[in-house]
Short mmCIF file of C-alpha atoms in Angstrom, two decimals:
data_model
loop_
_atom_site.label_atom_id
_atom_site.label_comp_id
_atom_site.label_asym_id
_atom_site.label_seq_id
_atom_site.Cartn_x
_atom_site.Cartn_y
_atom_site.Cartn_z
CA GLN A 1 5.53 2.34 10.68
CA ILE A 2 2.94 0.02 9.13
CA PHE A 3 0.26 1.53 11.41
CA GLU A 4 1.08 5.00 10.11
CA LEU A 5 0.82 3.69 6.56
CA PHE A 6 -2.69 2.39 7.12
CA VAL A 7 -3.83 5.60 8.80
CA GLN A 8 -2.69 7.55 5.75
CA ALA A 9 -3.92 4.84 3.38
CA ASP A 10 -7.36 5.04 4.95
CA THR A 11 -7.35 8.80 4.36
CA SER A 12 -6.40 8.40 0.71
CA LEU A 13 -8.57 5.30 0.13
CA GLU A 14 -11.49 7.42 -1.00
CA ARG A 15 -9.28 9.22 -3.53
CA SER A 16 -8.01 5.82 -4.70
CA ARG A 17 -11.45 4.59 -5.74
CA GLY A 18 -11.67 2.29 -2.72
CA SER A 19 -8.53 0.34 -3.65
CA LEU A 20 -6.16 -0.39 -0.78
CA GLU A 21 -3.47 -1.19 -3.35
CA LEU A 22 -3.78 2.26 -4.95
CA ALA A 23 -3.96 3.95 -1.56
CA THR A 24 -0.73 2.19 -0.51
CA ALA A 25 0.96 3.13 -3.78
CA SER A 26 -0.24 6.69 -3.28
CA TYR A 27 1.36 6.76 0.17
CA PHE A 28 4.64 5.50 -1.32
CA SER A 29 4.74 7.43 -4.60
CA GLY A 30 2.49 10.37 -3.92
CA PRO A 31 -1.12 10.76 -5.03
CA GLY A 32 -0.15 12.70 -8.14
CA ALA A 33 1.97 9.82 -9.41
CA VAL A 34 -0.86 7.33 -9.05
CA SER A 35 -3.30 9.68 -10.76
CA ARG A 36 -0.95 10.42 -13.65
CA ALA A 37 -0.16 6.72 -14.20
CA GLY A 38 -3.78 5.65 -13.86
CA GLY A 39 -2.62 3.01 -11.37
CA ILE A 40 0.50 1.89 -9.58
CA PRO A 41 3.19 3.91 -11.35
CA THR A 42 6.42 1.88 -11.11
CA ASP A 43 7.79 -1.58 -10.37
CA ARG A 44 9.35 -0.15 -7.23
CA SER A 45 5.92 1.05 -6.10
CA GLN A 46 4.40 -2.34 -6.91
CA ASN A 47 7.10 -4.09 -4.87
CA TYR A 48 6.35 -1.80 -1.92
CA VAL A 49 2.61 -2.47 -2.19
CA ASP A 50 3.21 -6.23 -2.36
CA LYS A 51 5.49 -6.11 0.68
CA VAL A 52 3.16 -4.01 2.83
CA LEU A 53 -0.01 -5.88 1.95
CA GLY A 54 1.81 -9.21 2.23
CA ARG A 55 2.90 -8.23 5.73
CA ARG A 56 -0.68 -7.31 6.57
CA ASP A 57 -1.87 -10.70 5.35
CA TYR A 58 0.85 -12.47 7.34
CA LEU A 59 -0.10 -10.62 10.52
CA ASN A 60 -3.78 -11.43 9.89
CA GLY A 61 -2.92 -15.10 9.48
CA THR A 62 -3.99 -15.31 5.83
CA ARG A 63 -0.43 -15.79 4.57
CA ALA A 64 1.87 -18.59 5.76
CA THR A 65 5.21 -16.79 5.44
CA PRO A 66 6.22 -13.15 5.85
CA PRO A 67 7.05 -11.22 2.70
#
């Protein structure tokens, strides 16, 4: 599931001005929501972004505990 996220995030990364956070939020909320909000649109989206990128950091060994 996380792998699929990053495949789609990579596709939308260019639309998200090179921001992995915005690309992840776009995957979760839809690209229109991110564009309309001018960033991560909701607290729920921000929580999702934090969880996914925290998990990535944990798996990469740059975070001590899983999110």
